[in-house]
Coordinates of C-alpha atoms in Angstrom, one line a residue:
Chain A
M1 CA 248.7 -84.4 -59.8
L2 CA 249.5 -83.0 -63.2
L3 CA 250.2 -79.7 -61.7
A4 CA 252.6 -81.2 -59.2
V5 CA 254.4 -82.9 -62.0
C6 CA 254.7 -79.6 -63.8
V7 CA 256.0 -77.9 -60.8
F8 CA 258.5 -80.7 -60.2
L9 CA 259.8 -80.2 -63.8
F10 CA 260.6 -76.6 -63.1
P11 CA 264.0 -77.0 -61.5
E12 CA 265.1 -79.3 -64.3
M13 CA 264.1 -76.8 -66.9
K14 CA 265.1 -73.7 -65.2
G15 CA 268.6 -73.8 -66.5
E16 CA 267.5 -74.2 -70.1
M17 CA 264.7 -71.6 -69.8
D18 CA 266.4 -68.6 -71.3
G19 CA 266.6 -70.2 -74.7
I20 CA 263.2 -71.6 -74.5
S21 CA 261.7 -68.3 -73.5
D22 CA 263.1 -66.8 -76.7
V23 CA 261.8 -69.6 -78.8
F24 CA 258.3 -69.3 -77.3
A25 CA 258.4 -65.6 -77.6
S26 CA 258.9 -65.8 -81.3
M27 CA 256.1 -68.1 -82.2
G28 CA 253.9 -65.3 -83.5
S29 CA 250.2 -65.7 -83.0
F30 CA 250.6 -68.8 -80.9
T31 CA 252.7 -66.8 -78.5
A32 CA 250.0 -64.2 -78.1
A33 CA 247.2 -66.8 -77.9
F34 CA 248.7 -68.4 -74.8
G35 CA 250.1 -65.1 -73.4
M36 CA 253.6 -66.3 -73.7
D37 CA 254.8 -63.0 -75.1
R38 CA 254.4 -61.4 -71.7
L39 CA 255.4 -64.1 -69.3
N40 CA 258.9 -65.2 -68.5
F41 CA 259.2 -68.9 -68.6
G42 CA 262.3 -68.7 -66.6
T43 CA 260.6 -67.6 -63.4
L44 CA 258.4 -69.9 -61.3
V45 CA 255.4 -67.6 -61.7
G46 CA 255.8 -67.5 -65.5
F47 CA 256.4 -71.2 -65.8
Y48 CA 253.5 -72.0 -63.5
A49 CA 251.1 -69.6 -65.2
I50 CA 251.8 -71.0 -68.7
E51 CA 252.2 -74.7 -67.9
C52 CA 249.7 -75.1 -65.1
G53 CA 247.4 -72.3 -66.1
N54 CA 246.3 -74.1 -69.2
V55 CA 245.9 -77.4 -67.5
L56 CA 244.1 -75.8 -64.6
G57 CA 242.0 -73.6 -66.8
L58 CA 240.8 -76.2 -69.3
G59 CA 240.7 -79.1 -66.8
G60 CA 238.9 -77.1 -64.2
A61 CA 236.4 -75.8 -66.8
F62 CA 235.7 -79.3 -68.0
Y63 CA 235.2 -80.5 -64.4
A64 CA 232.9 -77.7 -63.5
A65 CA 230.8 -77.9 -66.7
L66 CA 230.4 -81.6 -66.4
C67 CA 229.4 -81.5 -62.7
A68 CA 226.8 -78.8 -63.3
V69 CA 225.4 -79.9 -66.7
G70 CA 224.5 -83.4 -65.5
I71 CA 223.2 -82.7 -62.1
L72 CA 219.6 -81.9 -62.9
S73 CA 219.2 -83.6 -66.2
K74 CA 220.7 -87.0 -65.1
E75 CA 217.6 -87.6 -62.9
E76 CA 215.5 -87.7 -66.0
K77 CA 218.1 -89.4 -68.2
E78 CA 218.5 -92.2 -65.7
R79 CA 214.8 -92.0 -65.0
T80 CA 215.2 -91.6 -61.2
A81 CA 213.3 -88.3 -61.4
E82 CA 210.0 -90.2 -61.0
F83 CA 211.3 -91.7 -57.7
L84 CA 212.6 -88.4 -56.3
L85 CA 209.8 -86.1 -57.4
T86 CA 207.0 -88.3 -56.1
H87 CA 208.3 -87.8 -52.6
P88 CA 207.1 -84.7 -50.6
V89 CA 210.2 -82.6 -51.4
S90 CA 209.8 -79.2 -53.1
R91 CA 211.6 -78.8 -56.4
V92 CA 213.1 -75.5 -55.1
K93 CA 214.8 -77.5 -52.3
I94 CA 216.0 -80.1 -54.8
I95 CA 217.5 -77.4 -57.1
T96 CA 219.1 -75.6 -54.1
E97 CA 220.7 -78.8 -52.7
K98 CA 222.0 -79.9 -56.1
L99 CA 223.4 -76.4 -56.6
I100 CA 225.2 -76.5 -53.3
A101 CA 226.5 -80.0 -54.1
V102 CA 228.0 -78.6 -57.4
L103 CA 229.6 -75.7 -55.5
I104 CA 231.0 -78.0 -52.8
Q105 CA 232.5 -80.3 -55.5
I106 CA 234.2 -77.4 -57.3
T107 CA 235.4 -75.8 -54.1
A108 CA 236.8 -79.1 -52.8
L109 CA 238.6 -79.7 -56.1
N110 CA 240.1 -76.2 -56.0
L111 CA 241.3 -76.5 -52.4
I112 CA 243.0 -79.8 -53.2
I113 CA 244.7 -78.4 -56.3
Y114 CA 245.8 -75.3 -54.4
A115 CA 247.3 -77.5 -51.6
I116 CA 249.1 -79.7 -54.2
S117 CA 250.4 -76.6 -56.0
V118 CA 251.7 -74.9 -52.9
G119 CA 253.0 -78.2 -51.5
S120 CA 254.9 -79.0 -54.6
M121 CA 256.5 -75.6 -54.7
V122 CA 257.6 -76.0 -51.1
I123 CA 259.1 -79.4 -52.1
I124 CA 261.2 -78.0 -54.9
G125 CA 262.5 -75.3 -52.5
E126 CA 261.5 -72.3 -54.5
E127 CA 260.2 -69.1 -52.9
I128 CA 256.4 -69.1 -53.3
P129 CA 255.0 -66.1 -55.2
W130 CA 251.9 -66.0 -52.9
E131 CA 250.1 -63.0 -54.5
E132 CA 250.3 -64.3 -58.0
I133 CA 249.4 -67.9 -57.1
N134 CA 246.4 -66.7 -55.0
L135 CA 245.2 -64.5 -57.8
L136 CA 245.6 -67.2 -60.5
H137 CA 243.7 -69.7 -58.4
L138 CA 241.0 -67.3 -57.5
A139 CA 240.5 -66.4 -61.1
Y140 CA 240.2 -70.1 -62.1
Y141 CA 237.8 -70.7 -59.2
L142 CA 235.6 -67.9 -60.4
L143 CA 235.7 -69.2 -63.9
Q144 CA 234.6 -72.6 -62.8
I145 CA 231.7 -71.1 -60.7
E146 CA 230.6 -69.0 -63.7
L147 CA 230.7 -72.0 -66.1
A148 CA 228.9 -74.2 -63.5
G149 CA 226.1 -71.5 -63.1
I150 CA 225.6 -71.4 -66.9
C151 CA 225.7 -75.2 -67.3
F152 CA 223.4 -75.6 -64.3
G153 CA 220.8 -73.5 -66.1
I154 CA 221.2 -75.6 -69.2
S155 CA 220.9 -78.8 -67.2
A156 CA 217.3 -77.8 -66.2
F157 CA 216.3 -77.7 -69.9
L158 CA 217.9 -81.1 -70.9
R159 CA 216.3 -84.5 -70.7
K160 CA 218.9 -86.7 -72.2
G161 CA 222.6 -86.5 -73.0
S162 CA 224.4 -83.7 -71.3
T163 CA 228.1 -84.6 -71.3
G164 CA 228.6 -83.3 -74.8
V165 CA 226.9 -80.0 -74.1
G166 CA 229.0 -79.4 -71.0
L167 CA 232.3 -80.2 -72.8
G168 CA 231.2 -78.2 -75.8
I169 CA 230.5 -75.1 -73.7
A170 CA 233.9 -75.4 -71.9
V171 CA 235.8 -75.8 -75.2
L172 CA 233.9 -73.1 -76.9
M173 CA 234.7 -70.6 -74.1
Y174 CA 238.3 -71.6 -74.2
F175 CA 238.6 -71.1 -77.9
M176 CA 236.8 -67.8 -77.8
N177 CA 239.5 -66.5 -75.5
L178 CA 242.3 -67.8 -77.9
V179 CA 240.6 -66.0 -80.8
A180 CA 240.2 -62.9 -78.7
N181 CA 243.9 -63.0 -77.9
I182 CA 244.9 -63.4 -81.6
A183 CA 242.5 -61.2 -83.5
E184 CA 241.9 -57.6 -82.4
V185 CA 238.5 -57.5 -84.0
A186 CA 237.4 -60.4 -81.8
E187 CA 238.5 -58.8 -78.6
F188 CA 234.9 -58.2 -77.5
L189 CA 234.8 -62.0 -76.9
K190 CA 236.8 -61.4 -73.7
Y191 CA 233.6 -60.0 -72.3
I192 CA 231.7 -63.3 -73.0
T193 CA 234.2 -66.0 -72.0
P194 CA 235.3 -66.4 -68.4
F195 CA 238.8 -67.3 -69.7
G196 CA 239.0 -63.6 -70.4
Y197 CA 239.6 -62.7 -66.8
C198 CA 241.8 -65.8 -66.3
E199 CA 244.5 -64.5 -68.6
D200 CA 247.6 -65.5 -66.8
A201 CA 249.8 -62.9 -68.3
D202 CA 247.4 -60.0 -67.4
I203 CA 247.0 -61.3 -63.8
V204 CA 250.8 -61.7 -63.3
S205 CA 251.8 -58.4 -64.8
N206 CA 248.9 -56.3 -63.3
G207 CA 248.8 -57.9 -59.9
Y208 CA 245.0 -57.8 -59.8
L209 CA 242.0 -59.3 -61.4
D210 CA 239.8 -57.5 -63.9
G211 CA 236.7 -56.6 -61.9
T212 CA 234.5 -55.6 -64.8
L213 CA 235.1 -59.0 -66.6
I214 CA 234.5 -60.9 -63.4
A215 CA 231.3 -58.9 -62.7
I216 CA 230.0 -59.7 -66.2
G217 CA 230.9 -63.3 -65.7
L218 CA 229.2 -63.6 -62.4
I219 CA 226.0 -62.1 -64.0
F220 CA 226.2 -64.8 -66.7
G221 CA 226.5 -67.5 -64.0
T222 CA 223.6 -66.0 -61.9
V223 CA 221.4 -65.8 -65.0
G224 CA 222.1 -69.6 -65.5
I225 CA 221.1 -70.3 -61.9
V226 CA 218.0 -68.2 -62.1
A227 CA 217.0 -70.0 -65.3
A228 CA 217.5 -73.4 -63.6
Y229 CA 215.0 -72.4 -60.9
W230 CA 212.6 -70.9 -63.4
K231 CA 212.6 -74.0 -65.7
Y232 CA 212.9 -76.8 -63.2
T233 CA 210.0 -75.7 -60.9
R234 CA 207.6 -75.9 -63.8
K235 CA 209.1 -78.7 -65.9
D236 CA 207.0 -81.7 -67.0
I237 CA 208.7 -84.9 -66.0
H238 CA 207.9 -87.5 -68.7
S239 CA 207.9 -91.2 -68.2
A240 CA 210.4 -92.2 -70.9
Chain B
M1 CA 185.5 -84.8 -49.3
E2 CA 186.7 -87.0 -52.2
A3 CA 190.1 -88.6 -52.1
I4 CA 190.6 -87.6 -55.8
K5 CA 188.7 -85.1 -57.8
T6 CA 189.5 -83.7 -61.2
E7 CA 187.6 -81.0 -62.9
N8 CA 187.9 -80.6 -66.7
L9 CA 191.5 -81.8 -66.3
T10 CA 193.2 -81.3 -69.7
K11 CA 196.8 -82.0 -70.6
Y12 CA 198.5 -81.4 -73.9
Y13 CA 202.2 -82.2 -74.6
G14 CA 202.8 -79.5 -77.2
K15 CA 200.2 -80.4 -79.7
S16 CA 199.8 -84.0 -78.8
R17 CA 196.9 -85.1 -76.6
G18 CA 197.4 -86.4 -73.0
V19 CA 194.0 -86.2 -71.4
L20 CA 190.9 -84.1 -72.3
E21 CA 188.4 -82.6 -69.9
L22 CA 188.7 -85.4 -67.4
N23 CA 186.1 -85.4 -64.6
L24 CA 186.9 -88.0 -62.0
S25 CA 185.7 -88.5 -58.5
V26 CA 187.1 -91.1 -56.2
E27 CA 185.6 -91.4 -52.7
Q28 CA 187.7 -92.0 -49.6
S29 CA 188.4 -95.7 -48.7
E30 CA 187.2 -97.0 -52.1
V31 CA 189.3 -99.2 -54.4
F32 CA 188.9 -97.5 -57.8
G33 CA 189.9 -99.0 -61.1
F34 CA 191.2 -97.0 -64.0
I35 CA 191.1 -99.0 -67.2
G36 CA 192.4 -98.2 -70.7
P37 CA 194.9 -99.4 -73.2
N38 CA 198.4 -98.0 -73.6
G39 CA 198.4 -94.4 -74.7
A40 CA 194.8 -93.7 -73.6
G41 CA 195.9 -91.2 -71.0
K42 CA 196.2 -93.3 -67.8
S43 CA 199.8 -92.4 -67.0
T44 CA 199.2 -88.7 -67.9
T45 CA 196.3 -88.6 -65.4
I46 CA 198.5 -90.2 -62.7
R47 CA 201.4 -87.9 -63.4
T48 CA 199.2 -84.9 -63.1
L49 CA 197.8 -86.1 -59.8
L50 CA 201.4 -86.5 -58.6
G51 CA 202.5 -83.1 -59.8
L52 CA 205.1 -84.6 -62.2
V53 CA 203.3 -82.7 -65.1
S54 CA 201.2 -79.5 -64.8
P55 CA 197.7 -79.5 -66.3
T56 CA 197.2 -77.4 -69.4
K57 CA 193.6 -76.6 -68.2
G58 CA 191.4 -77.6 -65.4
S59 CA 192.5 -78.9 -62.0
A60 CA 193.1 -81.9 -59.8
Q61 CA 192.6 -82.2 -56.1
I62 CA 193.6 -84.8 -53.6
F63 CA 191.8 -84.8 -50.2
G64 CA 190.6 -81.3 -51.2
M65 CA 194.2 -80.0 -51.9
D66 CA 195.2 -78.7 -55.3
T67 CA 197.9 -80.9 -56.8
V68 CA 199.8 -77.9 -58.1
K69 CA 199.6 -75.4 -55.3
N70 CA 199.9 -78.0 -52.4
K71 CA 202.1 -80.5 -54.1
E72 CA 204.3 -81.4 -51.1
A73 CA 201.3 -81.7 -48.7
V74 CA 199.5 -83.9 -51.3
L75 CA 202.6 -86.2 -51.8
Q76 CA 202.9 -86.6 -48.1
K77 CA 199.6 -88.4 -48.1
V78 CA 200.2 -90.4 -51.3
G79 CA 202.0 -93.7 -51.9
Y80 CA 202.9 -94.2 -55.6
L81 CA 203.8 -97.4 -57.3
P82 CA 205.2 -96.7 -60.8
S83 CA 204.8 -99.2 -63.6
E84 CA 208.5 -99.5 -64.0
A85 CA 210.6 -99.1 -60.9
I86 CA 214.0 -97.4 -61.3
F87 CA 216.3 -96.5 -58.5
Y88 CA 219.7 -94.9 -57.9
P89 CA 222.3 -97.5 -59.1
G90 CA 224.7 -98.8 -56.5
M91 CA 222.3 -98.5 -53.6
K92 CA 221.2 -101.4 -51.5
V93 CA 217.5 -102.2 -51.1
K94 CA 217.5 -101.2 -47.4
D95 CA 219.2 -97.9 -48.3
I96 CA 216.5 -97.1 -51.0
L97 CA 213.8 -97.8 -48.4
K98 CA 215.5 -95.7 -45.8
L99 CA 216.0 -92.9 -48.3
S100 CA 212.3 -93.0 -49.3
A101 CA 211.3 -92.8 -45.6
D102 CA 213.8 -90.0 -44.9
L103 CA 212.4 -88.0 -47.8
R104 CA 209.1 -88.3 -46.1
K105 CA 210.7 -87.5 -42.7
K106 CA 209.2 -90.6 -41.2
N107 CA 210.6 -93.7 -39.5
C108 CA 209.2 -96.6 -41.4
A109 CA 211.7 -99.2 -40.3
A110 CA 209.2 -101.7 -38.7
E111 CA 206.7 -101.5 -41.5
S112 CA 209.4 -101.8 -44.1
K113 CA 210.9 -104.9 -42.4
S114 CA 207.5 -106.5 -42.2
L115 CA 206.7 -105.8 -45.9
C116 CA 210.1 -107.2 -46.9
E117 CA 209.3 -110.4 -45.1
R118 CA 205.8 -110.7 -46.6
L119 CA 207.1 -110.1 -50.1
Q120 CA 210.3 -112.2 -49.6
L121 CA 212.7 -109.4 -50.5
D122 CA 216.3 -109.5 -49.4
R123 CA 217.1 -106.1 -48.0
N124 CA 220.9 -106.4 -48.4
R125 CA 220.9 -106.9 -52.2
K126 CA 221.9 -104.1 -54.5
V127 CA 219.1 -102.7 -56.6
D128 CA 221.0 -103.1 -59.8
E129 CA 221.3 -106.8 -59.2
L130 CA 217.6 -107.3 -58.8
S131 CA 215.2 -108.8 -61.4
F132 CA 212.3 -106.6 -62.7
G133 CA 209.9 -108.3 -60.3
N134 CA 212.1 -107.8 -57.3
R135 CA 212.7 -104.1 -58.2
K136 CA 208.9 -103.9 -58.3
K137 CA 208.8 -105.2 -54.8
V138 CA 211.1 -102.5 -53.6
A139 CA 208.8 -99.9 -55.3
I140 CA 205.8 -101.6 -53.6
I141 CA 207.4 -101.2 -50.2
C142 CA 208.4 -97.6 -51.0
A143 CA 204.7 -96.9 -51.8
L144 CA 203.3 -98.7 -48.7
Q145 CA 205.8 -98.3 -45.8
H146 CA 204.7 -94.9 -44.7
R147 CA 201.1 -96.0 -44.6
P148 CA 199.7 -93.4 -47.0
E149 CA 196.0 -92.4 -47.1
L150 CA 195.9 -92.8 -50.9
L151 CA 197.7 -95.4 -52.9
I152 CA 198.2 -94.7 -56.6
L153 CA 199.1 -98.0 -58.4
D154 CA 200.2 -97.9 -62.0
E155 CA 200.2 -101.4 -63.5
P156 CA 201.1 -102.9 -60.1
T157 CA 201.5 -106.5 -60.9
G158 CA 203.8 -106.4 -63.9
G159 CA 206.8 -108.7 -63.2
L160 CA 205.3 -110.3 -60.1
D161 CA 204.7 -114.0 -60.1
P162 CA 201.2 -115.2 -59.4
L163 CA 201.9 -116.0 -55.7
M164 CA 203.3 -112.5 -55.2
Q165 CA 200.4 -111.0 -57.0
R166 CA 198.1 -112.7 -54.6
E167 CA 200.1 -111.5 -51.6
F168 CA 200.2 -108.0 -53.0
F169 CA 196.4 -107.8 -53.4
E170 CA 196.0 -109.3 -50.0
I171 CA 198.1 -106.4 -48.6
I172 CA 196.0 -103.9 -50.7
R173 CA 192.8 -105.4 -49.3
E174 CA 194.1 -105.1 -45.7
R175 CA 195.0 -101.5 -46.3
S176 CA 191.7 -100.8 -47.9
S177 CA 189.8 -102.3 -45.0
Q178 CA 191.8 -99.9 -42.8
G179 CA 190.6 -96.9 -44.7
T180 CA 193.2 -96.4 -47.4
T181 CA 191.9 -95.2 -50.7
V182 CA 193.3 -97.1 -53.7
F183 CA 193.5 -95.9 -57.3
L184 CA 194.4 -98.8 -59.5
S185 CA 195.4 -98.1 -63.0
S186 CA 195.6 -101.3 -65.2
H187 CA 194.9 -102.8 -68.5
I188 CA 194.5 -106.2 -66.9
L189 CA 190.7 -106.2 -66.5
S190 CA 190.4 -109.2 -64.3
E191 CA 192.6 -107.4 -61.8
V192 CA 190.2 -104.5 -61.7
Q193 CA 187.1 -106.7 -61.7
H194 CA 188.4 -108.7 -58.7
N195 CA 189.7 -105.9 -56.6
C196 CA 187.8 -102.7 -57.4
S197 CA 184.4 -101.5 -56.4
R198 CA 184.1 -98.8 -59.0
A199 CA 186.0 -98.1 -62.2
A200 CA 186.4 -95.6 -65.0
I201 CA 187.3 -96.5 -68.6
I202 CA 189.5 -94.1 -70.5
R203 CA 189.8 -93.9 -74.2
E204 CA 191.8 -91.5 -76.3
G205 CA 192.1 -89.1 -73.3
R206 CA 188.5 -89.1 -72.3
I207 CA 186.5 -91.0 -69.7
I208 CA 183.9 -93.0 -71.7
A209 CA 182.3 -94.8 -68.7
C210 CA 182.5 -94.5 -64.9
D211 CA 180.4 -96.7 -62.7
S212 CA 180.5 -99.6 -60.3
V213 CA 182.3 -102.6 -61.6
D214 CA 179.1 -104.7 -61.4
T215 CA 177.2 -102.1 -63.4
L216 CA 179.9 -101.8 -66.0
A217 CA 179.9 -105.5 -66.4
K218 CA 176.2 -105.7 -66.6
T219 CA 174.9 -105.2 -70.1
N220 CA 172.0 -106.9 -72.0
A221 CA 174.6 -109.0 -73.7
K222 CA 175.1 -112.6 -72.6
R223 CA 177.9 -115.0 -73.5
V224 CA 176.4 -118.1 -75.0
S225 CA 178.4 -121.3 -75.5
L226 CA 176.7 -124.4 -77.0
R227 CA 177.5 -127.8 -78.4
G228 CA 175.3 -129.2 -81.1
T229 CA 173.8 -128.0 -84.4
V230 CA 171.6 -124.9 -84.7
D231 CA 171.0 -122.4 -87.4
L232 CA 171.9 -118.9 -86.2
T233 CA 171.9 -117.1 -89.5
D234 CA 168.5 -115.3 -89.1
L235 CA 169.3 -114.2 -85.5
T236 CA 170.1 -110.5 -85.0
G237 CA 172.3 -109.3 -82.1
I238 CA 175.1 -111.9 -82.4
R239 CA 178.8 -110.8 -82.1
D240 CA 182.1 -112.5 -81.8
Q241 CA 180.8 -115.9 -83.1
V242 CA 183.5 -118.6 -83.1
T243 CA 183.3 -122.4 -83.3
V244 CA 186.1 -124.4 -81.8
D245 CA 186.1 -128.2 -81.4
G246 CA 182.3 -128.3 -82.0
I247 CA 181.6 -125.6 -79.4
T248 CA 180.0 -122.5 -80.8
S249 CA 180.4 -119.4 -78.7
F250 CA 179.0 -115.9 -79.2
L251 CA 177.9 -112.7 -77.5
F252 CA 174.2 -112.1 -77.8
G253 CA 172.6 -108.7 -77.3
G254 CA 169.3 -109.2 -79.1
D255 CA 165.9 -110.6 -78.0
I256 CA 166.2 -113.5 -75.7
N257 CA 162.9 -115.1 -76.8
Q258 CA 164.0 -115.1 -80.4
L259 CA 167.2 -116.8 -79.3
L260 CA 165.3 -119.5 -77.4
R261 CA 163.0 -120.2 -80.3
Q262 CA 165.9 -120.5 -82.6
L263 CA 167.7 -122.8 -80.2
S264 CA 164.7 -125.0 -79.8
D265 CA 164.7 -125.7 -83.5
G266 CA 168.2 -127.0 -83.4
N267 CA 169.7 -130.1 -81.8
I268 CA 171.5 -128.8 -78.7
L269 CA 173.7 -131.3 -76.7
D270 CA 174.9 -128.8 -74.1
I271 CA 174.5 -125.1 -73.4
H272 CA 176.0 -122.5 -71.1
I273 CA 174.7 -118.9 -70.8
S274 CA 176.7 -116.4 -68.7
E275 CA 177.4 -112.7 -68.0
P276 CA 180.3 -111.6 -70.2
D277 CA 183.4 -110.7 -68.2
L278 CA 184.8 -107.2 -68.0
E279 CA 187.2 -107.8 -70.7
E280 CA 184.4 -108.4 -73.2
I281 CA 182.6 -105.4 -72.0
F282 CA 185.8 -103.4 -72.3
L283 CA 186.2 -104.4 -76.0
H284 CA 182.6 -103.6 -76.4
Y285 CA 183.2 -100.0 -75.2
Y286 CA 186.1 -99.6 -77.5
E287 CA 184.4 -101.1 -80.6
K288 CA 181.4 -98.8 -80.3
D289 CA 183.5 -95.6 -80.9
G290 CA 183.2 -94.4 -77.4
D291 CA 179.4 -94.6 -77.2
R292 CA 178.1 -96.6 -74.2
V293 CA 175.9 -99.5 -75.1

């Protein structure tokens, strides 16, 4: 919904954009942190990447992290694990089905968002920049999958509160990218945070996604998932 | 083949003790009591049998199958009643019962309906709205509806009113007569005494006694209650002596002849000598630092 509102704002703002772009482009470090030095606020792609990219990036990251970090641990936190695990169902099957559930939730959310975004662009009557929009959404989808994989692994180790851990990881990753954008010495952080390959300005100007960063990210996500299987299949389930 | 067999079963949680070198053997079709105070290791034993925790050392088998290697096959034959029943919030009783049956890939609709009627449980209520006792009934039905070969009951009657407790044990007796093995863990000794044929007593993670309930209850000690005046000061073997409303009561484990001689010197108006109940025996086991008397 927020994305649609942002898109609907575009026609209103379009006329005033030239001035605003100049202002945004002269905000020093902040400009670089959000990639506003390389995006044109006056075009739909630039506007969408800056306005919606941050909402989509952080919001999607929160959603994916929260979905994944709670899914295994909440059975113990809410003490339903004893009910579930005393039935003849293998833990591997439980982990697999819960993982699929997380992936379905994330995929469904992304499809809905994608439909709303494209739909709202059709409504305002602008020409849709398909390639950029598809690449942006794909990058954010991969970011969410990676974060979900990491948080899924963490979920297997937790017994109690998980919300804070999930939000913490999402925020940490987000800020790592901001720091990497501002300080050159911290540029290596781009290899750690999935926000590194979701840099709107890079995607829009390059016209492709950074395969190396994505590959590293997917390895992180996979390690998380493997860790979940390793831990949860041998975890002691306590009574309280 | 035993229904339950543990060999040197040991579980440590980090450095803290769960159970130590537990050797248990429960025959098929018997109703076996497992007695001990909170923290003695009853729940740890049960959780190991159910595969919720893995043993640190030793092994546990149910119907000859290892509880770690053949966990799903073991659980298919087991019905488990936890001491505290917790379900997924927002679900109705009938949905929980259906979910439990589906997880076992069985159609238990008829049995579930009949048990709900016997235990007077409304199938259309949401589990969050139920009292502790009614949630316990849901758990009882989950444990029984698939007609398991082994029932593991952890403090089964907590929260149930006396009428329901009676109905519950009636169902357990029926199942037992049909060949179901029952493992009843409890700290309510009368429950074990009335329903079990054999029992084990666990203390600080170790089994300190395992025998038929009759033998466990049989010691040389007698419970003596008398009204009147008698000098008991020279008598050896007296424990738990209390005098309330003119009635003196004590456990006597010494020489019966000496007791009778001492009593004949007094002025006794009334006397009652009986076997001590399991509760007294139980305290006896615990007072003696684990040594059997």
